């Protein structure tokens, strides 16, 4: 449903289009329920929906009818007062504010925040000893490892340490023996570390060493380590970290916090509310960018269009079981199949005796209940005795159905652990009930309901087109 909503809103945005035209010499091309539609608004929408990539391009006259239908549906939503719903107002406010809020800050504000974060971190790191660059060798030791294992690991780390003291290359020893596979391939090299970034035991040893010095073997919750200090430094320069800090700002949604802070500051200074500041900002932005007004209107109308269509057509049709059946019964020719179908199930079982049991159980109930019957009678308490695929199959949909029912192709190889297979159901030349083609019937029923709805709206709300103005719009097909 959410996906459908986004599509409807996008459609509304396309139909309305954003406006960047001066309204001087911009005549009214049509009125819908007494509300004027300017030539520039209609022309922009027409061009946007009939660009070179559109397959089914419309003439101006054809598109005018679609545009009117859209406007009429929005009028129906307003008449139903859907714009007064709390859910609508909250969602629309969120969409609207997404367009306005970013303008409260600029690149300089983001840069200042990045500098602030850097300065704070720099002070913290440098006051605690700066940064260290180390290589290490780790022999893992579980915290609950028996004493014998700990003794064995301790002996191994001591042996490695002796080899290092005797002149063995630290990088080669790390590659060969370290259990930290992430750094072992790099000779035990770790990225620059700052205070609080690693285990306390590891950090204490690293900051105690002098450049080029190697630690004695020591124990941490991860196991036994040997560290070689390669370098010490104050915090890295700002330019080398700027991109990382900007990513951090985005990942932590700090832009929104900056905007909230700026909004509250301006509200307090003006002795008003944040909402009032946003409204004032919207009006100022629209003066400089007329397209923003129409973009916000597009969100407004798109949300209304979705809600009124959902209530009047989609959900209403889906719940109208009697209406669906009646529509099917009056349009059976429409749903004839070009080839037979098999309405049934193909199933796979572990025991050959279950083939008859499954078939017997299914024949006692309606097709719609077959899935629940298999679950209740055969797949209980975590034991899966039956694997099944239920549906209405045409030739080519399922290899077992093809072989057993349509006598086409060879029998597939048995499933692993479910070597016995069976089918249960009926071969149909045409759908017997609405449920056999429900998806198609529902789509057609919704389309029929929508056409009737549009007919009713056109009878209810007055529409007039200035044909002389409409003719001045250049065709795009």
Short mmCIF file of C-alpha atoms in Angstrom, two decimals:
data_model
loop_
_atom_site.label_atom_id
_atom_site.label_comp_id
_atom_site.label_asym_id
_atom_site.label_seq_id
_atom_site.Cartn_x
_atom_site.Cartn_y
_atom_site.Cartn_z
CA UNK A 1 0.00 0.00 0.00
CA UNK A 2 2.87 2.39 0.84
CA UNK A 3 4.39 1.72 -2.60
CA UNK A 4 1.05 2.50 -4.25
CA UNK A 5 0.87 5.73 -2.26
CA UNK A 6 4.27 6.89 -3.46
CA UNK A 7 3.25 6.16 -7.06
CA UNK A 8 0.06 8.20 -6.70
CA UNK A 9 1.92 11.13 -5.17
CA UNK A 10 4.49 11.00 -7.97
CA UNK A 11 1.66 10.95 -10.51
CA UNK A 12 0.11 13.99 -8.89
CA UNK A 13 3.44 15.79 -9.01
CA UNK A 14 3.77 14.98 -12.70
CA UNK A 15 0.26 16.12 -13.48
CA UNK A 16 0.61 19.39 -11.63
CA UNK A 17 4.18 20.11 -12.56
CA UNK A 18 6.28 22.79 -10.90
CA UNK A 19 5.92 26.37 -12.10
CA UNK A 20 8.74 28.68 -12.96
CA UNK A 21 6.76 30.93 -15.26
CA UNK A 22 5.76 34.51 -14.80
CA UNK A 23 1.99 34.88 -14.51
CA UNK A 24 2.01 37.96 -16.70
CA UNK A 25 0.27 37.18 -19.97
CA UNK A 26 -0.72 33.82 -18.50
CA UNK A 27 -4.38 33.31 -19.37
CA UNK A 28 -6.77 30.80 -17.82
CA UNK A 29 -6.97 27.68 -19.96
CA UNK A 30 -9.74 25.99 -17.97
CA UNK A 31 -11.76 26.17 -14.78
CA UNK A 32 -12.61 23.16 -12.60
CA UNK A 33 -15.36 23.68 -10.05
CA UNK A 34 -14.86 27.41 -10.42
CA UNK A 35 -11.11 27.27 -9.80
CA UNK A 36 -8.91 28.62 -12.61
CA UNK A 37 -6.04 26.69 -14.18
CA UNK A 38 -3.45 28.93 -15.80
CA UNK A 39 -2.07 28.13 -19.23
CA UNK A 40 1.46 27.86 -17.82
CA UNK A 41 0.40 25.27 -15.23
CA UNK A 42 -1.32 23.08 -17.79
CA UNK A 43 1.41 23.48 -20.40
CA UNK A 44 4.15 22.55 -17.96
CA UNK A 45 2.25 19.44 -16.87
CA UNK A 46 1.57 18.49 -20.48
CA UNK A 47 5.22 18.84 -21.47
CA UNK A 48 6.41 16.95 -18.42
CA UNK A 49 4.11 14.01 -19.14
CA UNK A 50 4.78 13.91 -22.88
CA UNK A 51 8.56 14.09 -22.96
CA UNK A 52 10.60 12.13 -25.49
CA UNK A 53 10.85 9.05 -23.25
CA UNK A 54 7.08 8.63 -22.82
CA UNK A 55 5.69 5.78 -24.96
CA UNK A 56 1.98 6.65 -24.88
CA UNK A 57 2.20 10.35 -25.64
CA UNK A 58 -1.03 12.33 -25.68
CA UNK A 59 -2.32 15.16 -27.78
CA UNK A 60 -3.13 18.41 -25.99
CA UNK A 61 -6.84 17.63 -26.18
CA UNK A 62 -6.35 14.08 -24.84
CA UNK A 63 -4.18 15.27 -22.01
CA UNK A 64 -6.65 18.00 -21.09
CA UNK A 65 -9.24 15.32 -20.29
CA UNK A 66 -6.80 13.43 -18.03
CA UNK A 67 -5.84 16.66 -16.31
CA UNK A 68 -9.47 17.50 -15.66
CA UNK A 69 -10.07 14.03 -14.15
CA UNK A 70 -7.15 14.59 -11.79
CA UNK A 71 -8.43 17.99 -10.72
CA UNK A 72 -11.93 16.61 -10.16
CA UNK A 73 -10.63 13.88 -7.84
CA UNK A 74 -8.81 16.47 -5.76
CA UNK A 75 -12.05 18.47 -5.56
CA UNK A 76 -13.83 15.34 -4.32
CA UNK A 77 -11.20 14.90 -1.62
CA UNK A 78 -11.60 18.51 -0.49
CA UNK A 79 -15.38 18.13 -0.46
CA UNK A 80 -14.96 15.08 1.77
CA UNK A 81 -12.78 17.25 4.06
CA UNK A 82 -9.92 14.79 3.87
CA UNK A 83 -7.57 17.74 4.23
CA UNK A 84 -8.83 18.15 7.81
CA UNK A 85 -7.70 14.67 8.89
CA UNK A 86 -4.90 14.70 11.44
CA UNK A 87 -3.10 11.93 9.55
CA UNK A 88 -3.17 13.99 6.35
CA UNK A 89 -2.09 17.21 8.02
CA UNK A 90 0.84 15.53 9.77
CA UNK A 91 2.07 13.78 6.63
CA UNK A 92 1.64 16.88 4.49
CA UNK A 93 3.44 19.01 7.07
CA UNK A 94 6.34 16.55 6.97
CA UNK A 95 6.53 16.71 3.15
CA UNK A 96 6.23 20.50 3.14
CA UNK A 97 8.80 21.03 5.88
CA UNK A 98 11.29 18.82 4.05
CA UNK A 99 11.34 21.47 1.33
CA UNK A 100 11.63 24.44 3.72
CA UNK A 101 13.79 23.31 6.64
CA UNK A 102 17.08 22.85 4.70
CA UNK A 103 17.01 26.54 3.73
CA UNK A 104 17.42 27.56 7.38
CA UNK A 105 21.10 26.60 7.26
CA UNK A 106 23.78 26.82 4.57
CA UNK A 107 27.13 25.29 3.71
CA UNK A 108 28.90 27.71 6.03
CA UNK A 109 26.82 26.43 8.95
CA UNK A 110 27.75 22.82 8.14
CA UNK A 111 31.42 23.77 7.83
CA UNK A 112 31.27 25.55 11.18
CA UNK A 113 29.73 22.47 12.79
CA UNK A 114 32.42 20.26 11.28
CA UNK A 115 35.08 22.60 12.66
CA UNK A 116 33.42 22.56 16.08
CA UNK A 117 33.37 18.75 16.15
CA UNK A 118 37.00 18.64 15.03
CA UNK A 119 38.19 21.17 17.63
CA UNK A 120 36.37 19.37 20.44
CA UNK A 121 37.77 15.98 19.41
CA UNK A 122 41.25 17.42 18.87
CA UNK A 123 41.32 18.86 22.39
CA UNK A 124 40.09 15.60 23.93
CA UNK A 125 42.59 13.44 22.03
CA UNK A 126 45.64 15.66 22.51
CA UNK A 127 44.94 16.19 26.20
CA UNK A 128 44.96 12.41 26.70
CA UNK A 129 48.22 11.75 24.89
CA UNK A 130 47.47 12.15 21.20
CA UNK A 131 47.31 9.27 18.74
CA UNK A 132 49.38 6.12 18.30
CA UNK A 133 50.22 3.95 15.28
CA UNK A 134 50.97 0.35 16.20
CA UNK A 135 51.42 -3.15 14.86
CA UNK A 136 50.28 -6.05 17.00
CA UNK A 137 50.21 -9.81 17.23
CA UNK A 138 47.19 -11.41 18.90
CA UNK A 139 46.76 -14.97 20.10
CA UNK A 140 43.08 -15.34 20.94
CA UNK A 141 42.07 -16.78 24.31
CA UNK A 142 38.47 -17.20 25.38
CA UNK A 143 37.64 -15.76 28.78
CA UNK A 144 36.32 -19.14 29.90
CA UNK A 145 39.21 -21.13 28.46
CA UNK A 146 40.58 -23.86 30.77
CA UNK A 147 43.86 -23.30 32.55
CA UNK A 148 45.63 -25.78 30.28
CA UNK A 149 44.64 -23.76 27.19
CA UNK A 150 45.78 -20.51 28.78
CA UNK A 151 49.14 -22.07 29.62
CA UNK A 152 49.55 -23.32 26.06
CA UNK A 153 48.69 -19.90 24.56
CA UNK A 154 51.03 -18.16 27.02
CA UNK A 155 53.86 -20.43 25.99
CA UNK A 156 53.20 -19.67 22.31
CA UNK A 157 53.18 -15.88 22.80
CA UNK A 158 56.39 -16.11 24.86
CA UNK A 159 57.99 -18.11 22.06
CA UNK A 160 56.97 -15.47 19.51
CA UNK A 161 58.33 -12.72 21.76
CA UNK A 162 61.68 -14.48 22.07
CA UNK A 163 61.88 -14.80 18.30
CA UNK A 164 61.14 -11.09 17.91
CA UNK A 165 63.80 -10.17 20.45
CA UNK A 166 66.21 -12.38 18.55
CA UNK A 167 65.61 -10.32 15.40
CA UNK A 168 62.58 -11.87 13.69
CA UNK A 169 60.62 -9.43 11.52
CA UNK A 170 57.48 -8.23 13.36
CA UNK A 171 55.38 -7.97 10.18
CA UNK A 172 56.24 -11.48 9.07
CA UNK A 173 55.53 -12.92 12.52
CA UNK A 174 52.16 -11.12 12.57
CA UNK A 175 51.23 -12.51 9.16
CA UNK A 176 52.20 -16.01 10.26
CA UNK A 177 50.86 -16.21 13.81
CA UNK A 178 48.35 -13.43 14.61
CA UNK A 179 44.72 -14.47 15.09
CA UNK A 180 43.54 -10.95 14.18
CA UNK A 181 42.99 -11.76 10.52
CA UNK A 182 41.94 -8.20 9.75
CA UNK A 183 45.40 -6.86 10.53
CA UNK A 184 47.53 -10.00 10.09
CA UNK A 185 47.50 -9.70 6.31
CA UNK A 186 48.89 -6.16 6.73
CA UNK A 187 51.69 -7.34 8.98
CA UNK A 188 49.70 -6.54 12.12
CA UNK A 189 49.32 -2.88 11.19
CA UNK A 190 46.38 -1.05 12.78
CA UNK A 191 45.00 2.37 11.83
CA UNK A 192 45.82 5.40 13.96
CA UNK A 193 44.25 4.93 17.40
CA UNK A 194 43.06 7.54 19.85
CA UNK A 195 42.23 7.27 23.56
CA UNK A 196 39.07 5.28 24.26
CA UNK A 197 39.08 3.58 20.88
CA UNK A 198 40.39 0.17 21.93
CA UNK A 199 40.62 -2.15 24.96
CA UNK A 200 41.92 -0.44 28.15
CA UNK A 201 44.71 -3.03 28.55
CA UNK A 202 45.77 -2.53 24.93
CA UNK A 203 45.61 1.26 25.21
CA UNK A 204 47.65 1.35 28.42
CA UNK A 205 50.47 -0.62 26.81
CA UNK A 206 50.41 1.35 23.55
CA UNK A 207 50.64 4.77 25.23
CA UNK A 208 53.37 3.58 27.59
CA UNK A 209 55.75 2.68 24.76
CA UNK A 210 58.29 4.89 23.04
CA UNK A 211 58.51 5.10 19.26
CA UNK A 212 60.07 1.87 17.91
CA UNK A 213 59.66 0.07 21.24
CA UNK A 214 57.95 -3.33 21.61
CA UNK A 215 55.83 -4.39 24.57
CA UNK A 216 56.15 -7.52 26.63
CA UNK A 217 53.37 -10.07 26.04
CA UNK A 218 50.25 -8.97 27.95
CA UNK A 219 46.73 -10.29 28.47
CA UNK A 220 43.42 -8.61 27.58
CA UNK A 221 39.86 -9.97 27.31
CA UNK A 222 40.70 -10.79 23.66
CA UNK A 223 43.80 -12.84 24.42
CA UNK A 224 47.56 -12.32 24.50
CA UNK A 225 49.14 -9.41 22.61
CA UNK A 226 52.50 -8.05 21.62
CA UNK A 227 52.56 -4.42 20.43
CA UNK A 228 55.15 -2.54 18.38
CA UNK A 229 54.75 1.26 18.53
CA UNK A 230 55.53 2.74 15.12
CA UNK A 231 54.64 6.38 15.70
CA UNK A 232 52.97 8.94 17.97
CA UNK A 233 51.23 12.10 16.85
CA UNK A 234 48.90 14.85 17.88
CA UNK A 235 45.39 14.68 16.41
CA UNK A 236 45.30 14.53 12.61
CA UNK A 237 44.91 17.82 10.67
CA UNK A 238 41.39 19.04 9.85
CA UNK A 239 41.71 18.74 6.07
CA UNK A 240 42.57 15.03 6.32
CA UNK A 241 39.42 14.37 8.38
CA UNK A 242 36.96 16.86 6.87
CA UNK A 243 35.15 14.39 4.60
CA UNK A 244 34.86 11.85 7.42
CA UNK A 245 33.41 14.50 9.74
CA UNK A 246 30.88 15.58 7.10
CA UNK A 247 29.82 11.93 6.72
CA UNK A 248 29.53 11.70 10.50
CA UNK A 249 27.26 14.76 10.50
CA UNK A 250 24.96 13.14 7.94
CA UNK A 251 24.98 9.70 9.57
CA UNK A 252 24.04 11.12 12.96
CA UNK A 253 21.36 13.42 11.51
CA UNK A 254 23.21 16.42 12.91
CA UNK A 255 21.91 18.58 10.06
CA UNK A 256 18.42 18.21 11.51
CA UNK A 257 19.73 19.19 14.94
CA UNK A 258 21.38 22.29 13.48
CA UNK A 259 18.12 23.19 11.75
CA UNK A 260 16.14 22.65 14.96
CA UNK A 261 18.58 24.84 16.88
CA UNK A 262 18.39 27.59 14.26
CA UNK A 263 14.59 27.35 14.17
CA UNK A 264 14.31 27.64 17.94
CA UNK A 265 16.79 30.53 18.04
CA UNK A 266 14.79 32.51 15.49
CA UNK A 267 11.50 31.69 17.21
CA UNK A 268 12.79 32.87 20.59
CA UNK A 269 14.25 36.04 19.10
CA UNK A 270 10.94 36.85 17.39
CA UNK A 271 8.83 35.77 20.40
CA UNK A 272 6.88 33.34 18.23
CA UNK A 273 6.69 29.61 17.47
CA UNK A 274 8.90 27.41 15.25
CA UNK A 275 5.83 26.70 13.09
CA UNK A 276 5.35 30.42 12.49
CA UNK A 277 9.01 30.79 11.53
CA UNK A 278 8.66 27.93 9.03
CA UNK A 279 5.57 29.53 7.52
CA UNK A 280 7.35 32.86 7.15
CA UNK A 281 10.32 31.09 5.60
CA UNK A 282 8.01 29.33 3.13
CA UNK A 283 6.49 32.62 2.00
CA UNK A 284 9.91 34.21 1.54
CA UNK A 285 11.20 31.24 -0.44
CA UNK A 286 8.17 31.21 -2.72
CA UNK A 287 8.75 34.86 -3.60
CA UNK A 288 12.19 33.99 -4.93
CA UNK A 289 11.30 30.55 -6.30
CA UNK A 290 7.71 30.23 -7.58
CA UNK A 291 8.30 26.55 -8.36
CA UNK A 292 8.42 25.80 -4.62
CA UNK A 293 4.79 26.85 -4.22
CA UNK A 294 3.69 24.36 -6.83
CA UNK A 295 5.96 21.62 -5.53
CA UNK A 296 4.35 21.91 -2.10
CA UNK A 297 0.91 21.98 -3.74
CA UNK A 298 1.81 18.79 -5.58
CA UNK A 299 2.49 17.00 -2.31
CA UNK A 300 -0.77 18.35 -0.91
CA UNK A 301 -2.86 17.20 -3.87
CA UNK A 302 -1.00 13.90 -4.23
CA UNK A 303 -1.76 12.88 -0.66
CA UNK A 304 -5.41 13.83 -1.11
CA UNK A 305 -5.59 11.96 -4.41
CA UNK A 306 -4.25 8.81 -2.79
CA UNK A 307 -6.64 8.98 0.16
CA UNK A 308 -9.79 9.67 -1.88
CA UNK A 309 -8.88 6.96 -4.43
CA UNK A 310 -8.18 4.47 -1.67
CA UNK A 311 -11.51 5.13 0.02
CA UNK A 312 -13.62 5.40 -3.11
CA UNK A 313 -12.06 2.72 -5.31
CA UNK A 314 -9.25 0.47 -4.08
CA UNK A 315 -10.27 -0.60 -0.60
CA UNK A 316 -13.97 -0.40 -1.38
CA UNK A 317 -13.62 -2.73 -4.37
CA UNK A 318 -11.39 -5.18 -2.51
CA UNK A 319 -13.99 -5.52 0.26
CA UNK A 320 -16.97 -5.79 -2.10
CA UNK A 321 -17.07 -9.57 -2.50
CA UNK A 322 -20.64 -9.55 -3.82
CA UNK A 323 -19.77 -6.85 -6.33
CA UNK A 324 -16.73 -8.77 -7.55
CA UNK A 325 -18.76 -11.95 -8.03
CA UNK A 326 -21.50 -10.06 -9.86
CA UNK A 327 -18.94 -8.36 -12.11
CA UNK A 328 -17.37 -11.72 -12.91
CA UNK A 329 -20.73 -13.35 -13.67
CA UNK A 330 -21.63 -10.54 -16.09
CA UNK A 331 -18.24 -10.59 -17.83
CA UNK A 332 -17.28 -14.28 -18.00
CA UNK A 333 -16.31 -14.06 -21.66
CA UNK A 334 -13.66 -11.55 -20.65
CA UNK A 335 -11.91 -14.13 -18.49
CA UNK A 336 -11.79 -17.12 -20.80
CA UNK A 337 -8.44 -18.89 -20.92
CA UNK A 338 -6.63 -19.57 -24.15
CA UNK A 339 -5.57 -22.97 -22.76
CA UNK A 340 -6.67 -25.23 -19.86
CA UNK A 341 -5.52 -24.65 -16.29
CA UNK A 342 -5.00 -26.98 -13.36
CA UNK A 343 -6.51 -25.72 -10.12
CA UNK A 344 -4.81 -27.69 -7.41
CA UNK A 345 -1.68 -28.43 -5.48
CA UNK A 346 1.55 -30.32 -6.07
CA UNK A 347 3.01 -31.72 -2.87
CA UNK A 348 6.12 -33.60 -1.73
CA UNK A 349 6.31 -35.90 1.31
CA UNK A 350 8.92 -37.93 3.18
CA UNK A 351 6.84 -41.11 3.50
CA UNK A 352 4.99 -42.78 0.63
CA UNK A 353 2.01 -43.45 2.92
CA UNK A 354 1.48 -39.69 3.27
CA UNK A 355 0.61 -39.33 -0.43
CA UNK A 356 -2.82 -40.90 0.08
CA UNK A 357 -3.29 -39.16 3.43
CA UNK A 358 -2.69 -35.73 1.91
CA UNK A 359 -5.01 -36.38 -1.03
CA UNK A 360 -7.77 -37.66 1.26
CA UNK A 361 -7.48 -34.65 3.58
CA UNK A 362 -7.66 -32.13 0.74
CA UNK A 363 -10.71 -33.68 -0.92
CA UNK A 364 -12.76 -33.07 2.23
CA UNK A 365 -12.50 -29.26 2.14
CA UNK A 366 -12.75 -26.33 -0.27
CA UNK A 367 -9.73 -25.31 -2.32
CA UNK A 368 -9.31 -22.05 -0.36
CA UNK A 369 -8.69 -24.05 2.85
CA UNK A 370 -6.11 -26.46 1.49
CA UNK A 371 -3.12 -24.50 2.77
CA UNK A 372 -4.39 -24.36 6.34
CA UNK A 373 -5.34 -28.07 6.27
CA UNK A 374 -1.81 -29.08 5.29
CA UNK A 375 -0.36 -26.92 8.06
CA UNK A 376 -2.71 -28.23 10.75
CA UNK A 377 -2.63 -31.93 9.87
CA UNK A 378 0.89 -32.48 8.59
CA UNK A 379 3.22 -29.67 9.64
CA UNK A 380 2.94 -29.39 13.41
CA UNK A 381 5.42 -28.87 16.26
CA UNK A 382 8.27 -27.93 13.97
CA UNK A 383 8.00 -31.10 11.87
CA UNK A 384 7.56 -30.44 8.14
CA UNK A 385 6.06 -33.59 6.62
CA UNK A 386 4.69 -31.88 3.50
CA UNK A 387 6.05 -29.28 1.12
CA UNK A 388 3.44 -27.94 -1.29
CA UNK A 389 2.70 -25.37 -3.99
CA UNK A 390 -0.95 -24.40 -4.40
CA UNK A 391 -2.39 -22.41 -7.27
CA UNK A 392 -3.96 -22.29 -10.69
CA UNK A 393 -1.35 -23.53 -13.14
CA UNK A 394 -1.06 -23.27 -16.89
CA UNK A 395 1.36 -25.43 -18.84
CA UNK A 396 4.88 -24.30 -18.12
CA UNK A 397 4.20 -22.99 -14.60
CA UNK A 398 5.23 -26.14 -12.75
CA UNK A 399 7.27 -29.11 -13.96
CA UNK A 400 5.36 -31.67 -11.86
CA UNK A 401 1.98 -30.37 -13.10
CA UNK A 402 3.29 -30.37 -16.67
CA UNK A 403 4.33 -34.01 -16.36
CA UNK A 404 1.38 -35.42 -14.40
CA UNK A 405 -1.53 -33.35 -15.74
CA UNK A 406 -0.57 -31.86 -19.10
CA UNK A 407 1.56 -34.89 -20.08
CA UNK A 408 4.33 -32.63 -21.22
CA UNK A 409 8.01 -33.09 -20.49
CA UNK A 410 9.66 -35.56 -18.16
CA UNK A 411 9.12 -36.05 -14.46
CA UNK A 412 11.46 -33.85 -12.40
CA UNK A 413 13.98 -35.38 -10.03
CA UNK A 414 12.58 -35.98 -6.52
CA UNK A 415 13.24 -33.34 -3.88
CA UNK A 416 15.95 -34.07 -1.35
CA UNK A 417 14.38 -35.52 1.83
CA UNK A 418 10.94 -35.42 0.16
CA UNK A 419 11.18 -38.15 -2.49
CA UNK A 420 7.45 -38.85 -2.93
CA UNK A 421 5.23 -36.44 -4.86
CA UNK A 422 1.57 -36.10 -5.74
CA UNK A 423 -0.97 -33.72 -7.24
CA UNK A 424 -4.54 -33.01 -6.24
CA UNK A 425 -7.07 -30.80 -7.97
CA UNK A 426 -9.08 -30.33 -11.14
CA UNK A 427 -8.27 -29.49 -14.74
CA UNK A 428 -10.37 -26.53 -15.91
CA UNK A 429 -11.11 -25.28 -19.41
CA UNK A 430 -12.35 -21.95 -18.04
CA UNK A 431 -12.54 -20.30 -14.60
CA UNK A 432 -15.48 -21.64 -12.60
CA UNK A 433 -15.63 -18.97 -9.90
CA UNK A 434 -14.49 -15.40 -9.42
CA UNK A 435 -11.74 -16.57 -7.07
CA UNK A 436 -10.12 -18.43 -9.98
CA UNK A 437 -9.27 -15.07 -11.59
CA UNK A 438 -9.69 -12.75 -8.61
CA UNK A 439 -6.66 -10.57 -9.28
CA UNK A 440 -7.75 -9.76 -12.83
CA UNK A 441 -11.39 -9.29 -11.83
CA UNK A 442 -10.42 -6.94 -9.00
CA UNK A 443 -8.31 -4.82 -11.35
CA UNK A 444 -11.11 -4.61 -13.92
CA UNK A 445 -13.74 -3.93 -11.25
CA UNK A 446 -11.67 -1.10 -9.83
CA UNK A 447 -11.24 0.34 -13.32
CA UNK A 448 -15.01 0.17 -13.92
CA UNK A 449 -15.69 1.82 -10.56
CA UNK A 450 -13.19 4.58 -11.34
CA UNK A 451 -14.76 5.31 -14.72
CA UNK A 452 -18.18 5.59 -13.09
CA UNK A 453 -16.73 7.80 -10.37
CA UNK A 454 -15.19 10.14 -12.94
CA UNK A 455 -18.51 10.26 -14.81
CA UNK A 456 -20.27 11.21 -11.58
CA UNK A 457 -17.66 13.87 -10.76
CA UNK A 458 -18.00 15.44 -14.20
CA UNK A 459 -21.76 15.61 -13.66
CA UNK A 460 -21.34 17.10 -10.18
CA UNK A 461 -18.63 19.72 -10.73
CA UNK A 462 -18.70 22.28 -13.56
CA UNK A 463 -15.77 22.24 -15.97
CA UNK A 464 -15.07 24.67 -18.77
CA UNK A 465 -12.19 24.79 -21.25
CA UNK A 466 -11.08 27.89 -23.15
CA UNK A 467 -10.53 26.18 -26.48
CA UNK A 468 -8.91 29.26 -27.99
CA UNK A 469 -6.20 29.20 -25.32
CA UNK A 470 -5.87 25.40 -25.44
CA UNK A 471 -5.20 25.58 -29.19
CA UNK A 472 -2.18 27.83 -28.60
CA UNK A 473 -0.36 25.01 -26.78
CA UNK A 474 2.07 23.23 -29.07
CA UNK A 475 1.51 19.52 -29.66
CA UNK A 476 4.37 17.22 -28.65
CA UNK A 477 3.59 14.03 -30.59
#
